[in-house]
Short mmCIF file of C-alpha atoms and ligand atoms in Angstrom, two decimals:
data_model
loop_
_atom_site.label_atom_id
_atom_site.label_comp_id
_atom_site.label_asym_id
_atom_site.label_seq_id
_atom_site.Cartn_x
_atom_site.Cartn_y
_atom_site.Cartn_z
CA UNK A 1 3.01 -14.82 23.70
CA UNK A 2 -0.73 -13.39 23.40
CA UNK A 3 -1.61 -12.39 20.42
CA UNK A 4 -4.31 -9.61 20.33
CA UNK A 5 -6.36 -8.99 16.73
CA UNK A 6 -8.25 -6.04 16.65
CA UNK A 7 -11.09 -4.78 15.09
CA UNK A 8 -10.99 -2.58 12.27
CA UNK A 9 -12.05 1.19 12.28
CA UNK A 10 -13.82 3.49 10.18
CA UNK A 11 -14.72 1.80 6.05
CA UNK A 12 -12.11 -0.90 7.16
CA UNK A 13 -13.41 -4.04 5.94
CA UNK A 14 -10.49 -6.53 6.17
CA UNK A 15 -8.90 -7.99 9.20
CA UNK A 16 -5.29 -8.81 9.74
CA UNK A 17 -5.59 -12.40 10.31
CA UNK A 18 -8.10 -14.32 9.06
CA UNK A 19 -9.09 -17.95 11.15
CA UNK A 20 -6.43 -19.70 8.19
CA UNK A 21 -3.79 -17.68 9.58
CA UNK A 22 -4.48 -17.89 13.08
CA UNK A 23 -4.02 -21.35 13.06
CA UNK A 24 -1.05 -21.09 11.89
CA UNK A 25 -0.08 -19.25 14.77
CA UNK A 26 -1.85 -21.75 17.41
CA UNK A 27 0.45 -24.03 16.25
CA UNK A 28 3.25 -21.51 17.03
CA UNK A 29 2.35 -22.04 20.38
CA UNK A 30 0.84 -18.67 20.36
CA UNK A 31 -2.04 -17.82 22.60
CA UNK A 32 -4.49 -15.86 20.07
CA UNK A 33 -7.50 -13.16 21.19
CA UNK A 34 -9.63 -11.93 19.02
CA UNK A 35 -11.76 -8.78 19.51
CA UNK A 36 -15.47 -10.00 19.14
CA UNK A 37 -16.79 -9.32 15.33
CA UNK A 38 -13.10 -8.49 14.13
CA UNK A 39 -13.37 -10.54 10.90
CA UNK A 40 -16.83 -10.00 10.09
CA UNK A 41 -16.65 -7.54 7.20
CA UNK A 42 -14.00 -10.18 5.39
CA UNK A 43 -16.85 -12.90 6.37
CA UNK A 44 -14.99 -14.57 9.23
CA UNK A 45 -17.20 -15.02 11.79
CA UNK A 46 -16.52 -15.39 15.80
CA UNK A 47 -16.96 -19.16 15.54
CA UNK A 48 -14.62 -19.59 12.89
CA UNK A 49 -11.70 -17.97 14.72
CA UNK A 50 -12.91 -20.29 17.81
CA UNK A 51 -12.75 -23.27 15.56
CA UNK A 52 -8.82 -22.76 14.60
CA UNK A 53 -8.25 -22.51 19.15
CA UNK A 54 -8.69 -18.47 19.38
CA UNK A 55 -10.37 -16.78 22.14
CA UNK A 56 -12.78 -13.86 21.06
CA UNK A 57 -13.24 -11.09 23.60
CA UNK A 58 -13.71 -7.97 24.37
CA UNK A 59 -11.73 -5.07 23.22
CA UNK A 60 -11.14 -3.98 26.66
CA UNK A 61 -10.20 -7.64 27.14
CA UNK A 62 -7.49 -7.03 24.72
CA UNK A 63 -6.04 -4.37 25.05
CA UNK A 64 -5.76 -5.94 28.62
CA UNK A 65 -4.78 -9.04 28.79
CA UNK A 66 -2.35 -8.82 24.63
CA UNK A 67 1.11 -8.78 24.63
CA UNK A 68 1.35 -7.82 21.17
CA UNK A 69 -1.76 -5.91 19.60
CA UNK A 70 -2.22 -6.52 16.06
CA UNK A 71 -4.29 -4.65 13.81
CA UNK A 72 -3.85 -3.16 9.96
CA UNK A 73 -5.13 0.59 10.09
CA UNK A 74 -3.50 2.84 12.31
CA UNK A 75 -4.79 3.53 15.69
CA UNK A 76 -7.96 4.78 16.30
CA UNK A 77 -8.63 8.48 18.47
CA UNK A 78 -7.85 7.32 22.32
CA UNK A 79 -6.19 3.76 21.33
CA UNK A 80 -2.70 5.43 21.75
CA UNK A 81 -4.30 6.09 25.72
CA UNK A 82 -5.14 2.77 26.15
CA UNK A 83 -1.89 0.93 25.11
CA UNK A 84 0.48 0.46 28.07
CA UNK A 85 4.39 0.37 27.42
CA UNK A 86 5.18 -3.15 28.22
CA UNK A 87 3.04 -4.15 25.02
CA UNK A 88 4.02 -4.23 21.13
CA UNK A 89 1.76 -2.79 18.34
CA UNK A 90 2.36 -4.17 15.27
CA UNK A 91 0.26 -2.36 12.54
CA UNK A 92 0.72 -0.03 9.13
CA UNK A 93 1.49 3.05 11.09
CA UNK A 94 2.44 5.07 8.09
CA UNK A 95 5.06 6.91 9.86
CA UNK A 96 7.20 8.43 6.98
CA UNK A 97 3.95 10.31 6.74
CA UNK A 98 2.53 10.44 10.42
CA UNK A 99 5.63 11.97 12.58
CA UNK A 100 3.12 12.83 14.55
CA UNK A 101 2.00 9.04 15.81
CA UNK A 102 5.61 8.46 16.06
CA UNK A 103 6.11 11.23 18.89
CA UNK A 104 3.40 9.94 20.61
CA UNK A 105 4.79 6.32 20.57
CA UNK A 106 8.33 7.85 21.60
CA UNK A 107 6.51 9.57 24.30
CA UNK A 108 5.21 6.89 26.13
CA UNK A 109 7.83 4.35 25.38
CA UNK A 110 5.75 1.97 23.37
CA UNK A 111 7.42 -0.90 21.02
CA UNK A 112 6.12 -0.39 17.47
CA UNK A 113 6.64 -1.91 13.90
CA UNK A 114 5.32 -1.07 11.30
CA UNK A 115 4.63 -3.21 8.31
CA UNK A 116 5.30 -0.61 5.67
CA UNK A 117 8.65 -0.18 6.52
CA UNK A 118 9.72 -3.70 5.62
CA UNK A 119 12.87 -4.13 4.06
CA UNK A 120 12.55 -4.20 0.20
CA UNK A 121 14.85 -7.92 0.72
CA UNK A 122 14.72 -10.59 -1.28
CA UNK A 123 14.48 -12.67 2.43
CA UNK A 124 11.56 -9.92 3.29
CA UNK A 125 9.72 -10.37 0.03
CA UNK A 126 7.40 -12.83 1.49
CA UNK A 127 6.45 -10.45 4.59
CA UNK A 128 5.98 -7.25 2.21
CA UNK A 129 2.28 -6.01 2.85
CA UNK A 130 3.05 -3.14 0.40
CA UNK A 131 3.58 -5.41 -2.50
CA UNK A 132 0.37 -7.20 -1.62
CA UNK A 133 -1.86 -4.38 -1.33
CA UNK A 134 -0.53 -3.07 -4.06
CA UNK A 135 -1.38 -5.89 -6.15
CA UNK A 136 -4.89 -5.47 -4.76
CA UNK A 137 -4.96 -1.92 -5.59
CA UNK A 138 -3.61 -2.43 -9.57
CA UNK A 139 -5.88 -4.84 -10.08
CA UNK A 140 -8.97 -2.68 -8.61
CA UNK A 141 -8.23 0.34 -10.36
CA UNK A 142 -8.20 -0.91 -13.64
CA UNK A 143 -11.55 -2.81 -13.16
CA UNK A 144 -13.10 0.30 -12.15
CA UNK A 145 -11.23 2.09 -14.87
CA UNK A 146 -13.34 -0.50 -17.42
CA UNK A 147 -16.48 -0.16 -15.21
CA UNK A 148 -16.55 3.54 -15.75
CA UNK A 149 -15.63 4.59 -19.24
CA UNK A 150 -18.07 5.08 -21.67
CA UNK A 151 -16.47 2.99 -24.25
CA UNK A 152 -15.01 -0.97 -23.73
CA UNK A 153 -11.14 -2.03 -23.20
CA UNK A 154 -10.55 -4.60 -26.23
CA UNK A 155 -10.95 -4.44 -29.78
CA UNK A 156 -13.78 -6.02 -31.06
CA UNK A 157 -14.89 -7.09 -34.45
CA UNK A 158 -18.25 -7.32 -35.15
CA UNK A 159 -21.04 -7.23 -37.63
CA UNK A 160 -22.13 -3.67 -36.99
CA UNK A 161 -18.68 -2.57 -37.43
CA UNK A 162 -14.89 -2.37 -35.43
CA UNK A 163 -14.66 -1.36 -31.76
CA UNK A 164 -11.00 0.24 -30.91
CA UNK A 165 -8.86 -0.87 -28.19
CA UNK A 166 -9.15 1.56 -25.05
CA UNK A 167 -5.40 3.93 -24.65
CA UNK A 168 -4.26 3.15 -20.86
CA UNK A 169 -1.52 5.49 -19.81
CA UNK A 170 -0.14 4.07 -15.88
CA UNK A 171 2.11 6.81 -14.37
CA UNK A 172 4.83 4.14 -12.61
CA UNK A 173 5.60 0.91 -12.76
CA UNK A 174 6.28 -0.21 -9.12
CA UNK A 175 4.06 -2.89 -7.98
CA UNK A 176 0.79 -1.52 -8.38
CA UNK A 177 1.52 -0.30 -11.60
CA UNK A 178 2.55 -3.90 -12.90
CA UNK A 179 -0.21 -5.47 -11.92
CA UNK A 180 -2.20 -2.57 -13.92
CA UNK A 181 -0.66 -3.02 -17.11
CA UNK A 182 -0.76 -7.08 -16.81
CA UNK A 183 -4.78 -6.44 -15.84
CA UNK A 184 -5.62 -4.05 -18.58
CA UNK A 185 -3.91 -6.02 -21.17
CA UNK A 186 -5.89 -8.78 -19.95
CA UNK A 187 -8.93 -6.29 -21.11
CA UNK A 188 -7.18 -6.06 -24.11
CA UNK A 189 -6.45 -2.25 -23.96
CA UNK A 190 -3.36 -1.00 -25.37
CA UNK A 191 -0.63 0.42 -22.61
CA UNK A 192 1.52 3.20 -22.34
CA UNK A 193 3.90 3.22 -19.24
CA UNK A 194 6.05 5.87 -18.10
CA UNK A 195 8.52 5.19 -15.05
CA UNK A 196 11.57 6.99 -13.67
CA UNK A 197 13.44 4.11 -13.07
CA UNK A 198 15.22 2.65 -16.30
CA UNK A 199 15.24 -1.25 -14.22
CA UNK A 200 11.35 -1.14 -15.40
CA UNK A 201 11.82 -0.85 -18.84
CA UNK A 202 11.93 -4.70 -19.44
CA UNK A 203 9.12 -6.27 -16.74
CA UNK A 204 7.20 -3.27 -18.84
CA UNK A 205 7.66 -4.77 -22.11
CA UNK A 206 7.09 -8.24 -20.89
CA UNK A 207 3.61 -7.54 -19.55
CA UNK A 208 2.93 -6.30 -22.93
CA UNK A 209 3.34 -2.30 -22.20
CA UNK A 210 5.42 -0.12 -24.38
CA UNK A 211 7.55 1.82 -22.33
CA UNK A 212 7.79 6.08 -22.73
CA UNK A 213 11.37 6.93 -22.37
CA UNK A 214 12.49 10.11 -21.05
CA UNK A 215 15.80 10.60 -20.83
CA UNK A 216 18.14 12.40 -18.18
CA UNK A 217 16.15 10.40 -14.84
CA UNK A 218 18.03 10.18 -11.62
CA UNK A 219 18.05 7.33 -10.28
CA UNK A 220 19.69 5.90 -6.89
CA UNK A 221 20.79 2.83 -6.18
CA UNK A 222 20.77 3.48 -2.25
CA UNK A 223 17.18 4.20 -1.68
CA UNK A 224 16.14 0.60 -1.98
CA UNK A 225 14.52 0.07 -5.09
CA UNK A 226 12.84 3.34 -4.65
CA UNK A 227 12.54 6.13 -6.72
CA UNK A 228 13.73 9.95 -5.85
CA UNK A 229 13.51 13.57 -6.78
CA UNK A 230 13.95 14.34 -9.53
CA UNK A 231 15.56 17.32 -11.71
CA UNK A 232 13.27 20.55 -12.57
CA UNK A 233 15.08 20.41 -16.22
CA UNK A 234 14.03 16.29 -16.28
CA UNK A 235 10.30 17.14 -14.39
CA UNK A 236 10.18 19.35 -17.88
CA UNK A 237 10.92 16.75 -20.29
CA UNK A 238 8.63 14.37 -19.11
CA UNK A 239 5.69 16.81 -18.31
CA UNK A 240 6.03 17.66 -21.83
CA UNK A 241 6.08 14.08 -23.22
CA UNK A 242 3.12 12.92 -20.57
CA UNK A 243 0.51 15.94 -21.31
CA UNK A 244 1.03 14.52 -25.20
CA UNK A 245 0.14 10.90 -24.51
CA UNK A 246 -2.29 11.19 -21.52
CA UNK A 247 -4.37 13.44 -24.18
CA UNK A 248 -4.69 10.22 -26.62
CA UNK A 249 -5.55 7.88 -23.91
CA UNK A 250 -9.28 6.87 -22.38
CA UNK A 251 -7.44 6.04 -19.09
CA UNK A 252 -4.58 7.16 -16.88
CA UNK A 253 -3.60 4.83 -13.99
CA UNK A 254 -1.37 6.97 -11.39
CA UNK A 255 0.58 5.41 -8.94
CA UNK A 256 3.76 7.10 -9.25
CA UNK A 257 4.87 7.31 -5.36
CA UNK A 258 8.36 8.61 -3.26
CA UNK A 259 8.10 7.34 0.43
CA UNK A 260 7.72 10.00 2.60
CA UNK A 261 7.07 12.85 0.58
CA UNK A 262 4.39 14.46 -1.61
CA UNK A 263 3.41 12.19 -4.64
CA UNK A 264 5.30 13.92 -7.39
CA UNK A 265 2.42 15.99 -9.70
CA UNK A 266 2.39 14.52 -13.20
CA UNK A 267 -1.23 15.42 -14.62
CA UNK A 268 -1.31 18.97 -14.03
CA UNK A 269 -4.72 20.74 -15.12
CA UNK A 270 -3.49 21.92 -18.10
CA UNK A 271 -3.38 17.69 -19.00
CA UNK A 272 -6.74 17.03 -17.65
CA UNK A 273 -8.22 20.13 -20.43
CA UNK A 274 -6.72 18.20 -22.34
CA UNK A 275 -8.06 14.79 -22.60
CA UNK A 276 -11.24 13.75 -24.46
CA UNK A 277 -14.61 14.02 -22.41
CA UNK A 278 -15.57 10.51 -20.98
CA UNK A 279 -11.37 9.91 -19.93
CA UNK A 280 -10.97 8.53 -16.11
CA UNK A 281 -8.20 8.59 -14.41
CA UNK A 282 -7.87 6.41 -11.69
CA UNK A 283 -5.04 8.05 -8.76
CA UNK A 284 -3.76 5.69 -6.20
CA UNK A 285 -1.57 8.31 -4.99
CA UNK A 286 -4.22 10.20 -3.71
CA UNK A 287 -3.50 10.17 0.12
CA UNK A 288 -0.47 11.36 -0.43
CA UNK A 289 -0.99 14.42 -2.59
CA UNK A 290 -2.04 12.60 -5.71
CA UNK A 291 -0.68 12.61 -9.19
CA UNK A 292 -3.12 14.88 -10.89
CA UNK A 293 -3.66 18.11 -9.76
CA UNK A 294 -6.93 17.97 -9.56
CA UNK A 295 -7.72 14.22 -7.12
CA UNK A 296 -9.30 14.78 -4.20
CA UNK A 297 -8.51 12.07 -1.82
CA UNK A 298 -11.66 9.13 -1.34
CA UNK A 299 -13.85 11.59 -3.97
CA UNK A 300 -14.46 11.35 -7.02
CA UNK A 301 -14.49 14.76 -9.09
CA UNK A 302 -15.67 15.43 -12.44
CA UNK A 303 -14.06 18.00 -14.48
CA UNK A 304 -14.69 18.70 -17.99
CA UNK A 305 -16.12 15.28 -18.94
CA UNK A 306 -13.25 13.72 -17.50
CA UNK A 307 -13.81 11.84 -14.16
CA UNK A 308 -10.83 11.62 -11.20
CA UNK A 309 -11.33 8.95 -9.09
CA UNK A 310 -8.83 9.33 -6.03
CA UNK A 311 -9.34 6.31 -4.12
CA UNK A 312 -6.46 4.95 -1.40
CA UNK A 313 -7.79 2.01 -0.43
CA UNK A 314 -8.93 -0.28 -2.83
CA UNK A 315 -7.92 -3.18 -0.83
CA UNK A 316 -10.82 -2.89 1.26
CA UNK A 317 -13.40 -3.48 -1.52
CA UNK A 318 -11.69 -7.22 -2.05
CA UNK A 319 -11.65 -7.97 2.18
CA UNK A 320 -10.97 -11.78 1.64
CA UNK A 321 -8.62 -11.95 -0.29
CA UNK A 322 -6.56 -9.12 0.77
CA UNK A 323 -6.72 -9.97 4.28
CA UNK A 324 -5.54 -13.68 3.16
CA UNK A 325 -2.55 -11.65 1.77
CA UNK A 326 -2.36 -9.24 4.59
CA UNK A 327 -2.49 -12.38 7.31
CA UNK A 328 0.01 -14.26 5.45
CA UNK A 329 2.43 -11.57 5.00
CA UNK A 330 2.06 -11.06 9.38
CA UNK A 331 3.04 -14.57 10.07
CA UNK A 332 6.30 -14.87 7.75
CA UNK A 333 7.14 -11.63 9.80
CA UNK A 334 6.12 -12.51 12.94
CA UNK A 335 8.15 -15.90 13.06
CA UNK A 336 11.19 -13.65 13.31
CA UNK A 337 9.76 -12.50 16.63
CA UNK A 338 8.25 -15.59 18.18
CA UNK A 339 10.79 -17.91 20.25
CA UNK A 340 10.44 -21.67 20.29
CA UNK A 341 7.98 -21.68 22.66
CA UNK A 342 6.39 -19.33 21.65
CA UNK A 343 7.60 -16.62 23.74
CA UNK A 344 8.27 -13.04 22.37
CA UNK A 345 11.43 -13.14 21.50
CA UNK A 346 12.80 -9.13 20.58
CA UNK A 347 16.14 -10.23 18.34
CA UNK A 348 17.08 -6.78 17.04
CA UNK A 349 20.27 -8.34 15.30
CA UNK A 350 18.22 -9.17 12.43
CA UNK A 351 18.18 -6.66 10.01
CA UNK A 352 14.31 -7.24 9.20
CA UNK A 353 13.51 -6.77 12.43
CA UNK A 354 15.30 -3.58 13.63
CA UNK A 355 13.98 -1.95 10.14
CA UNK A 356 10.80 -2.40 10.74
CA UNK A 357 11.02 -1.60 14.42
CA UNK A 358 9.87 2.50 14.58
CA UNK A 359 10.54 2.91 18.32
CA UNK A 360 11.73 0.50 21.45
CA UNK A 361 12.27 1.91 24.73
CA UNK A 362 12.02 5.55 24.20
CA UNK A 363 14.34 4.99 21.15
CA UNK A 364 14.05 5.97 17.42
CA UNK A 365 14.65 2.52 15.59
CA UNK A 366 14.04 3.24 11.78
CA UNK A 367 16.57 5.22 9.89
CA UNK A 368 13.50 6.70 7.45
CA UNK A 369 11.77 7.81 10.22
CA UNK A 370 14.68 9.27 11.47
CA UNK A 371 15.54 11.42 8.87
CA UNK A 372 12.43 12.52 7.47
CA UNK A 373 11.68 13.45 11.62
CA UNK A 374 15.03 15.33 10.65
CA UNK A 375 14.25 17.17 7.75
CA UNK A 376 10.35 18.42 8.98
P1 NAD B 1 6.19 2.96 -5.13
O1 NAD B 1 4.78 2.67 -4.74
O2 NAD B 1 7.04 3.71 -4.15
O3 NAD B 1 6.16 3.81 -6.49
C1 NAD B 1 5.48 3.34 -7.63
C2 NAD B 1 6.31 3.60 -8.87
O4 NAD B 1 6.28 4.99 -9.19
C3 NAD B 1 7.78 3.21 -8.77
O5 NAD B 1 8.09 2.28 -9.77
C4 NAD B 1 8.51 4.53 -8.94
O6 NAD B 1 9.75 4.39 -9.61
C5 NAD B 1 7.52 5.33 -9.77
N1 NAD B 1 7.72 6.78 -9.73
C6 NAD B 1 8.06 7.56 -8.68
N2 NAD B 1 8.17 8.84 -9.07
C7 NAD B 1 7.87 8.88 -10.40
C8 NAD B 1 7.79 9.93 -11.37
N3 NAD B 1 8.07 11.19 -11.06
N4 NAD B 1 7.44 9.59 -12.64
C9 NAD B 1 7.17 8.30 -12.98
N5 NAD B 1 7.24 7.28 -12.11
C10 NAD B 1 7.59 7.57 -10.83
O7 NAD B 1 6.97 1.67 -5.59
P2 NAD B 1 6.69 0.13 -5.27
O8 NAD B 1 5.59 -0.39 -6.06
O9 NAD B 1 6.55 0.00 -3.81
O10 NAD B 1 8.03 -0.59 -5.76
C11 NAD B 1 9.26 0.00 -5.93
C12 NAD B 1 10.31 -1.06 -6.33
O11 NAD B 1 10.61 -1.93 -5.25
C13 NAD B 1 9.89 -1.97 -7.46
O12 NAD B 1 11.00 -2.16 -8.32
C14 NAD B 1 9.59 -3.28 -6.83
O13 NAD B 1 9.79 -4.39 -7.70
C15 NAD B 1 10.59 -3.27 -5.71
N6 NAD B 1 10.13 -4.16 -4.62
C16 NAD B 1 11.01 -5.02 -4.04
C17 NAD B 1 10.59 -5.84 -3.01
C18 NAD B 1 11.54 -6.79 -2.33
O14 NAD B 1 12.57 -7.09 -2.91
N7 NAD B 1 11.21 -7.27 -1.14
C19 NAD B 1 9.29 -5.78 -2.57
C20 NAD B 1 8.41 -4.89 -3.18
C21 NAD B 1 8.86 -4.06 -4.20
#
């Protein structure tokens, strides 16, 4: 197989493989070509991806010569043109968001997969890019969080008098969210969590987080570990009990999320009056929708005193490390896919692989898609 890494578009700063990774796949037996300056921005240079046996090229040169095109962001304008239908794009397409992309690949008969739709597996844990960025993105938010507020995170005792501990109130306790609480309790803040699942409730208290329970949540075991819609008389209840605590806490981490559909709207204005002047809230839902009414998606807006920071893509502020993640989480995937020679070998009988497979050969693979192509 050739391998084809592309470069990055746009504020991108990581890279899907770095040269650690593409070694790996060298001694796959898999031919590896690297668009020229690819890895820069996550301080991998041309020569280092030479060192490890990979070819760097053009991009015309591969989008050429690749088999399978690898690359994290979504196409850029004109790369669907370029992309002929023998090859395989393997990227986070986003498609439970972007029908659109997925029409186009249906269209001209490309085969896609897309990372995001991974298989929440116990076998598929070690290829889930999700739970990596996510970490990534906890992490970030709450140093920012810190950075930001007028005031510090821990309690400290000193000679001209006692600091309080910073109130942190994170929305959701999915991956990102964990890693939030375990980071800000690192700070030494105290941590409110609120979470429709009831399966939280525990890792919560573990980390050190006291858990806000609001009864009456539906939950479902089918949607993989996900949560769904909820109730208007439930949406109530905890609107209620969240507009009390977020107006006692310094920060609010959101990263309450429902795959393919509008984050659900948990800070409403009426909240945001509400907290003291100098609050942040940090909203990693904010590209899709947001959790406070207010976030404006990669802006920061100051209301009040209170500043919303909705930033999606905190992973590309730590580049090495997240593309180490990234990289790593691409090869334990891609080793379903490559034969023992290397070859591309297509084995749609594993479950992994069909689910993250969005289209083959005119077809509609992924169920998600499906459905949510459905419902629009
Ligand atoms: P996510 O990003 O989709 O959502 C983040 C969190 O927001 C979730 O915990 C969700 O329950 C919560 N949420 C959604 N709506 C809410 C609302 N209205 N109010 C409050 N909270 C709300 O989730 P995620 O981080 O991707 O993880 C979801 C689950 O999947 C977790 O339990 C995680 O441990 C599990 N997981 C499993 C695997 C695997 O087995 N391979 C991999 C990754 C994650």
């Amino acid at each position: 197989m050739i391998l084809g890494l592309l470069k990055e578009h746009g504020k991108e700063t990581r890279v899907a493989l770095l040269p650690e990774t593409v070694k790996a796949f060298t001694d796959l037996k898999v031919e590896v070509l690297v668009e020229q300056g690819a890895g820069e921005k996550a301080f991998a240079s041309d020569a280092d991806y030479e060192a490890v046996g990979a070819k760097t090229v053009s991009r015309d040169e591969v989008f050429a010569k690749a088999e399978v095109l690898l690359q994290i962001q979504p196409p850029a304008e004109g790369d669907t043109g370029r992309i002929k239908d023998s090859q395989v794009w393997i990227s986070a397409f986003n498609p439970l968001w972007d029908t659109t992309l997925v029409k186009t690949f249906l269209d001209k008969g490309i085969t896609t997969f897309s990372l995001d739709l991974i298989p929440r597996t116990t076998r598929a844990q070690a290829m889930d890019i999700l739970s990596s960025m996510a970490t990534v993105s906890g992490y970030m938010a709450v140093l920012e969080a810190a950075a930001k507020l007028p005031t510090f995170f821990p309690m400290f005792m000193t000679a001209a008098g006692t600091i309080r501990p910073a109130n942190v109130l994170i929305l959701g306790a999915g991956v990102a969210g964990l890693q939030a609480i375990a980071t800000s309790r690192k700070l030494g803040a105290q941590v409110q969590v609120f979470d429709v699942r009831s399966a939280v409730k525990e890792e919560v208290m573990s980390l050190g987080g006291k858990f806000v329970e609001v009864e009456g949540a539906t939950e479902d075991k089918a949607a993989g570990g996900y949560a769904v819609e909820q109730t208007e008389e439930y949406k109530k209840k905890q609107q209620d009990r969240i507009n009390e605590v977020a107006a006692k806490s310094n920060v609010v981490i959101c990263t309450a999320q429902i795959p393919g559909r509008k984050a659900p709207l948990l800070i409403p204005k009426e909240a945001v009056d509400a907290m003291k002047p100098g609050s942040v809230i940090i909203d990693l839902a904010a590209s899709t929708g947001g959790n406070c009414e207010l976030t404006k998606n990669d802006e920061t807006v100051e209301y009040k005193g209170v500043s919303i920071i909705g930033q999606s893509n905190y992973p590309a502020q730590k580049p090495v490390d997240a593309s180490r993640m990234f990289g790593k989480n691409v090869l334990n995937f891609m080793k379903l896919i490559i034969g023992e020679e290397g070859e591309l070998n297509l084995n749609f009988e594993d479950d992994i692989v069909k689910g993250t497979c969005i289209t083959h050969a005119k077809e509609l693979y992924n169920e998600r898609v499906k459905s949510v192509i459905e419902t629009n």
